[in-house]
Amino acid sequence: MVTVSEYLGYFKDRRLINVFAFGIASGFPWILIGSVMSAWLKDEGLSRSMIGLFGIVFVCYSVNFLWSPLVDRVKLPVLHKLLGQRRSWILLSQVFILLATLWLSQVDIQNQLQTVALCCFVIALAGATQDIAIDAFRIDTLNEHETHKTTAAATMATSGWWTGYALLGAVPFYMADLPDWQWTHVYFVLALIMLALMLGVFFAKEPDSNREYVHKALEAEFIQTDASFLKRIGAWLWVTIAEPFKAFFNRNGVKTALALLAFIFLFKIGEAFLGRMSIVFYKEIGFSNSQIATYSKLGTGLITIVFAFLGSLFNSRYGIVKGLFISGIAMAASNLMFSVIALVGPKESLYAMAILVDGFTQAWSLVAMVAFISMLCDRAFSATHYALLASLGNLGRTFLSGSSGYLIDYLNGNWALFFLLTALMVIPSLIFLFLIRKRLMALETSFHSKQ
């Protein structure tokens, strides 16, 4: 069992600093099309149902596995030679996020709602593509004999994501309460922050990989004696699109693979319902933009980062599966805390307590899930495998959370009952986790035996 001092020593690795920086860039687009956009739409008088529908753009994060094989294999002209496979895709994605954010800083939302929706879609599409490359970069940056650092890398990714989403996410809410500041001004500042985040690409080192060698070997096996043009095209398409999925099922077995996919799909559905409507809830219950910035952004961000390190140490010593159980139970408790606030009203002390529990939940669940999914990836197809597994976690959340506005309207604005229902949504995934726990523990033992 790893000692605390030995585990903390992992964080001296400069590669993990790069993982942290890319984590910030990964979390930042969620501000642009998530909490800030929800607040802007709410201030403009849009209905809960319409605000909830805007969350449909997050479907890009749910289906990014569809184009993840291209991120694994397609070499971008010019950028690939300058930056390498992973960093070139990260930079290209960030350019599109920057341009769409600048566009949002110029729109009249009342008369250009379709333009706003288009910009949100572009940010979501580029952000989802960026995540494919960033997650693959994190997996590739550690050598195969360094599996003991997987949880530490997951911690840095989680801490970075929450720094980008929550700590930077507090900035626009403070600005929105300043005299004469409009949301368009806020988005211009957010574009400048995005520009600064793009510098991280140039400080990171492209990870070494034998990925291309494996791909060429698989292509040669497919072609065999027929090296015609059509056969070569077929080989490229097979290795790019079909082989990653074949490798995943071969590696885990069909039954286990399907069980893993089902668990990942179910795990955070309840939290997603809460997340999409949380800003609307805070504003309706009576909290100001500044209070939202202090508690939901700064508070949640700092608490999540602290618990991410504690959670990663727990996962490293006692196992990822136990970490997933704890985070699932905490997730349900967190949703119940918001139900209490709905009954009592805008009491800051309760708000602070709910944020404490929510921060703990976010940290433990994200660190455990990121490490868990990373453990299942084949390095030859790291972008495709991680995107497939992570997107399943987003799939249920995106489609169901998009209807969260309709659910609260159906409940006639009964927020207490709404949050109670989101807590109950956690139960199926915990039951499923219990049923497959032995197989998951065996996979975890096999993974760490490689170090």
PDB file of N, CA, C and O in Angstrom, residues 232-270:
ATOM      1  N   ARG A 232      -6.279  -0.606 -49.129  1.00  0.00           N
ATOM      2  CA  ARG A 232      -5.578   0.259 -48.167  1.00  0.00           C
ATOM      3  C   ARG A 232      -6.543   1.225 -47.502  1.00  0.00           C
ATOM      4  O   ARG A 232      -6.454   1.484 -46.291  1.00  0.00           O
ATOM      5  N   ILE A 233      -7.487   1.760 -48.288  1.00  0.00           N
ATOM      6  CA  ILE A 233      -8.510   2.651 -47.719  1.00  0.00           C
ATOM      7  C   ILE A 233      -9.371   1.892 -46.714  1.00  0.00           C
ATOM      8  O   ILE A 233      -9.678   2.370 -45.613  1.00  0.00           O
ATOM      9  N   GLY A 234      -9.751   0.685 -47.094  1.00  0.00           N
ATOM     10  CA  GLY A 234     -10.554  -0.147 -46.193  1.00  0.00           C
ATOM     11  C   GLY A 234      -9.818  -0.462 -44.909  1.00  0.00           C
ATOM     12  O   GLY A 234     -10.403  -0.463 -43.818  1.00  0.00           O
ATOM     13  N   ALA A 235      -8.519  -0.733 -45.020  1.00  0.00           N
ATOM     14  CA  ALA A 235      -7.706  -1.025 -43.835  1.00  0.00           C
ATOM     15  C   ALA A 235      -7.643   0.184 -42.911  1.00  0.00           C
ATOM     16  O   ALA A 235      -7.756   0.049 -41.683  1.00  0.00           O
ATOM     17  N   TRP A 236      -7.459   1.368 -43.494  1.00  0.00           N
ATOM     18  CA  TRP A 236      -7.391   2.599 -42.683  1.00  0.00           C
ATOM     19  C   TRP A 236      -8.706   2.819 -41.943  1.00  0.00           C
ATOM     20  O   TRP A 236      -8.719   3.134 -40.743  1.00  0.00           O
ATOM     21  N   LEU A 237      -9.812   2.657 -42.666  1.00  0.00           N
ATOM     22  CA  LEU A 237     -11.124   2.863 -42.045  1.00  0.00           C
ATOM     23  C   LEU A 237     -11.390   1.818 -40.960  1.00  0.00           C
ATOM     24  O   LEU A 237     -11.942   2.135 -39.901  1.00  0.00           O
ATOM     25  N   TRP A 238     -10.998   0.565 -41.220  1.00  0.00           N
ATOM     26  CA  TRP A 238     -11.219  -0.492 -40.226  1.00  0.00           C
ATOM     27  C   TRP A 238     -10.450  -0.197 -38.940  1.00  0.00           C
ATOM     28  O   TRP A 238     -11.002  -0.271 -37.845  1.00  0.00           O
ATOM     29  N   VAL A 239      -9.173   0.118 -39.078  1.00  0.00           N
ATOM     30  CA  VAL A 239      -8.332   0.371 -37.905  1.00  0.00           C
ATOM     31  C   VAL A 239      -8.770   1.650 -37.194  1.00  0.00           C
ATOM     32  O   VAL A 239      -8.716   1.741 -35.966  1.00  0.00           O
ATOM     33  N   THR A 240      -9.235   2.635 -37.954  1.00  0.00           N
ATOM     34  CA  THR A 240      -9.639   3.912 -37.367  1.00  0.00           C
ATOM     35  C   THR A 240     -10.971   3.826 -36.646  1.00  0.00           C
ATOM     36  O   THR A 240     -11.139   4.347 -35.540  1.00  0.00           O
ATOM     37  N   ILE A 241     -11.933   3.149 -37.252  1.00  0.00           N
ATOM     38  CA  ILE A 241     -13.306   3.173 -36.732  1.00  0.00           C
ATOM     39  C   ILE A 241     -13.688   1.894 -35.986  1.00  0.00           C
ATOM     40  O   ILE A 241     -14.227   1.945 -34.872  1.00  0.00           O
ATOM     41  N   ALA A 242     -13.427   0.742 -36.587  1.00  0.00           N
ATOM     42  CA  ALA A 242     -13.918  -0.522 -36.013  1.00  0.00           C
ATOM     43  C   ALA A 242     -12.981  -1.124 -34.974  1.00  0.00           C
ATOM     44  O   ALA A 242     -13.428  -1.631 -33.939  1.00  0.00           O
ATOM     45  N   GLU A 243     -11.686  -1.091 -35.234  1.00  0.00           N
ATOM     46  CA  GLU A 243     -10.722  -1.756 -34.366  1.00  0.00           C
ATOM     47  C   GLU A 243     -10.761  -1.279 -32.910  1.00  0.00           C
ATOM     48  O   GLU A 243     -10.645  -2.099 -31.990  1.00  0.00           O
ATOM     49  N   PRO A 244     -10.930   0.057 -32.643  1.00  0.00           N
ATOM     50  CA  PRO A 244     -10.975   0.493 -31.237  1.00  0.00           C
ATOM     51  C   PRO A 244     -12.107  -0.160 -30.444  1.00  0.00           C
ATOM     52  O   PRO A 244     -11.928  -0.547 -29.287  1.00  0.00           O
ATOM     53  N   PHE A 245     -13.275  -0.307 -31.076  1.00  0.00           N
ATOM     54  CA  PHE A 245     -14.421  -0.908 -30.383  1.00  0.00           C
ATOM     55  C   PHE A 245     -14.245  -2.421 -30.248  1.00  0.00           C
ATOM     56  O   PHE A 245     -14.585  -3.011 -29.220  1.00  0.00           O
ATOM     57  N   LYS A 246     -13.679  -3.039 -31.277  1.00  0.00           N
ATOM     58  CA  LYS A 246     -13.378  -4.459 -31.201  1.00  0.00           C
ATOM     59  C   LYS A 246     -12.378  -4.734 -30.073  1.00  0.00           C
ATOM     60  O   LYS A 246     -12.539  -5.685 -29.297  1.00  0.00           O
ATOM     61  N   ALA A 247     -11.344  -3.886 -29.988  1.00  0.00           N
ATOM     62  CA  ALA A 247     -10.318  -4.059 -28.958  1.00  0.00           C
ATOM     63  C   ALA A 247     -10.904  -3.928 -27.556  1.00  0.00           C
ATOM     64  O   ALA A 247     -10.527  -4.664 -26.636  1.00  0.00           O
ATOM     65  N   PHE A 248     -11.847  -2.987 -27.367  1.00  0.00           N
ATOM     66  CA  PHE A 248     -12.452  -2.790 -26.047  1.00  0.00           C
ATOM     67  C   PHE A 248     -13.229  -4.032 -25.605  1.00  0.00           C
ATOM     68  O   PHE A 248     -13.092  -4.489 -24.464  1.00  0.00           O
ATOM     69  N   PHE A 249     -14.040  -4.595 -26.503  1.00  0.00           N
ATOM     70  CA  PHE A 249     -14.832  -5.766 -26.144  1.00  0.00           C
ATOM     71  C   PHE A 249     -13.962  -7.015 -26.005  1.00  0.00           C
ATOM     72  O   PHE A 249     -14.218  -7.864 -25.151  1.00  0.00           O
ATOM     73  N   ASN A 250     -12.922  -7.123 -26.831  1.00  0.00           N
ATOM     74  CA  ASN A 250     -12.004  -8.263 -26.695  1.00  0.00           C
ATOM     75  C   ASN A 250     -11.243  -8.211 -25.377  1.00  0.00           C
ATOM     76  O   ASN A 250     -10.988  -9.234 -24.743  1.00  0.00           O
ATOM     77  N   ARG A 251     -10.880  -6.998 -24.974  1.00  0.00           N
ATOM     78  CA  ARG A 251     -10.065  -6.826 -23.771  1.00  0.00           C
ATOM     79  C   ARG A 251     -10.842  -7.164 -22.503  1.00  0.00           C
ATOM     80  O   ARG A 251     -10.298  -7.739 -21.557  1.00  0.00           O
ATOM     81  N   ASN A 252     -12.130  -6.820 -22.469  1.00  0.00           N
ATOM     82  CA  ASN A 252     -12.919  -6.975 -21.251  1.00  0.00           C
ATOM     83  C   ASN A 252     -13.920  -8.131 -21.302  1.00  0.00           C
ATOM     84  O   ASN A 252     -14.453  -8.518 -20.260  1.00  0.00           O
ATOM     85  N   GLY A 253     -14.165  -8.653 -22.496  1.00  0.00           N
ATOM     86  CA  GLY A 253     -15.227  -9.642 -22.634  1.00  0.00           C
ATOM     87  C   GLY A 253     -16.550  -8.935 -22.849  1.00  0.00           C
ATOM     88  O   GLY A 253     -16.777  -7.847 -22.297  1.00  0.00           O
ATOM     89  N   VAL A 254     -17.444  -9.532 -23.622  1.00  0.00           N
ATOM     90  CA  VAL A 254     -18.690  -8.849 -24.003  1.00  0.00           C
ATOM     91  C   VAL A 254     -19.558  -8.538 -22.787  1.00  0.00           C
ATOM     92  O   VAL A 254     -20.038  -7.411 -22.613  1.00  0.00           O
ATOM     93  N   LYS A 255     -19.777  -9.519 -21.899  1.00  0.00           N
ATOM     94  CA  LYS A 255     -20.659  -9.297 -20.743  1.00  0.00           C
ATOM     95  C   LYS A 255     -20.121  -8.209 -19.821  1.00  0.00           C
ATOM     96  O   LYS A 255     -20.858  -7.317 -19.400  1.00  0.00           O
ATOM     97  N   THR A 256     -18.833  -8.289 -19.512  1.00  0.00           N
ATOM     98  CA  THR A 256     -18.238  -7.284 -18.626  1.00  0.00           C
ATOM     99  C   THR A 256     -18.252  -5.912 -19.287  1.00  0.00           C
ATOM    100  O   THR A 256     -18.538  -4.892 -18.635  1.00  0.00           O
ATOM    101  N   ALA A 257     -17.948  -5.861 -20.574  1.00  0.00           N
ATOM    102  CA  ALA A 257     -17.928  -4.586 -21.289  1.00  0.00           C
ATOM    103  C   ALA A 257     -19.298  -3.927 -21.259  1.00  0.00           C
ATOM    104  O   ALA A 257     -19.424  -2.715 -21.000  1.00  0.00           O
ATOM    105  N   LEU A 258     -20.355  -4.711 -21.496  1.00  0.00           N
ATOM    106  CA  LEU A 258     -21.715  -4.163 -21.473  1.00  0.00           C
ATOM    107  C   LEU A 258     -22.098  -3.708 -20.061  1.00  0.00           C
ATOM    108  O   LEU A 258     -22.767  -2.678 -19.891  1.00  0.00           O
ATOM    109  N   ALA A 259     -21.672  -4.462 -19.060  1.00  0.00           N
ATOM    110  CA  ALA A 259     -21.942  -4.077 -17.675  1.00  0.00           C
ATOM    111  C   ALA A 259     -21.252  -2.760 -17.320  1.00  0.00           C
ATOM    112  O   ALA A 259     -21.827  -1.893 -16.665  1.00  0.00           O
ATOM    113  N   LEU A 260     -20.016  -2.618 -17.769  1.00  0.00           N
ATOM    114  CA  LEU A 260     -19.271  -1.380 -17.521  1.00  0.00           C
ATOM    115  C   LEU A 260     -19.957  -0.199 -18.184  1.00  0.00           C
ATOM    116  O   LEU A 260     -20.090   0.885 -17.582  1.00  0.00           O
ATOM    117  N   LEU A 261     -20.393  -0.378 -19.408  1.00  0.00           N
ATOM    118  CA  LEU A 261     -21.061   0.701 -20.144  1.00  0.00           C
ATOM    119  C   LEU A 261     -22.367   1.100 -19.456  1.00  0.00           C
ATOM    120  O   LEU A 261     -22.690   2.286 -19.356  1.00  0.00           O
ATOM    121  N   ALA A 262     -23.118   0.115 -18.976  1.00  0.00           N
ATOM    122  CA  ALA A 262     -24.391   0.400 -18.308  1.00  0.00           C
ATOM    123  C   ALA A 262     -24.173   1.184 -17.017  1.00  0.00           C
ATOM    124  O   ALA A 262     -24.900   2.144 -16.716  1.00  0.00           O
ATOM    125  N   PHE A 263     -23.171   0.791 -16.228  1.00  0.00           N
ATOM    126  CA  PHE A 263     -22.895   1.489 -14.980  1.00  0.00           C
ATOM    127  C   PHE A 263     -22.493   2.947 -15.234  1.00  0.00           C
ATOM    128  O   PHE A 263     -22.988   3.873 -14.583  1.00  0.00           O
ATOM    129  N   ILE A 264     -21.603   3.154 -16.192  1.00  0.00           N
ATOM    130  CA  ILE A 264     -21.146   4.507 -16.502  1.00  0.00           C
ATOM    131  C   ILE A 264     -22.319   5.370 -16.960  1.00  0.00           C
ATOM    132  O   ILE A 264     -22.415   6.546 -16.612  1.00  0.00           O
ATOM    133  N   PHE A 265     -23.238   4.783 -17.732  1.00  0.00           N
ATOM    134  CA  PHE A 265     -24.412   5.510 -18.212  1.00  0.00           C
ATOM    135  C   PHE A 265     -25.292   5.982 -17.058  1.00  0.00           C
ATOM    136  O   PHE A 265     -25.799   7.108 -17.055  1.00  0.00           O
ATOM    137  N   LEU A 266     -25.455   5.133 -16.043  1.00  0.00           N
ATOM    138  CA  LEU A 266     -26.405   5.423 -14.963  1.00  0.00           C
ATOM    139  C   LEU A 266     -25.854   6.339 -13.867  1.00  0.00           C
ATOM    140  O   LEU A 266     -26.620   7.014 -13.175  1.00  0.00           O
ATOM    141  N   PHE A 267     -24.534   6.379 -13.712  1.00  0.00           N
ATOM    142  CA  PHE A 267     -23.943   6.841 -12.463  1.00  0.00           C
ATOM    143  C   PHE A 267     -24.319   8.259 -12.050  1.00  0.00           C
ATOM    144  O   PHE A 267     -24.615   8.515 -10.878  1.00  0.00           O
ATOM    145  N   LYS A 268     -24.311   9.239 -12.969  1.00  0.00           N
ATOM    146  CA  LYS A 268     -24.474  10.623 -12.537  1.00  0.00           C
ATOM    147  C   LYS A 268     -25.713  11.302 -13.120  1.00  0.00           C
ATOM    148  O   LYS A 268     -25.743  12.518 -13.297  1.00  0.00           O
ATOM    149  N   ILE A 269     -26.752  10.525 -13.396  1.00  0.00           N
ATOM    150  CA  ILE A 269     -27.971  11.091 -13.962  1.00  0.00           C
ATOM    151  C   ILE A 269     -28.635  12.070 -12.990  1.00  0.00           C
ATOM    152  O   ILE A 269     -29.049  13.169 -13.361  1.00  0.00           O
ATOM    153  N   GLY A 270     -28.749  11.672 -11.717  1.00  0.00           N
ATOM    154  CA  GLY A 270     -29.387  12.543 -10.732  1.00  0.00           C
ATOM    155  C   GLY A 270     -28.662  13.865 -10.563  1.00  0.00           C
ATOM    156  O   GLY A 270     -29.273  14.932 -10.464  1.00  0.00           O
TER     157      GLY A 270
END
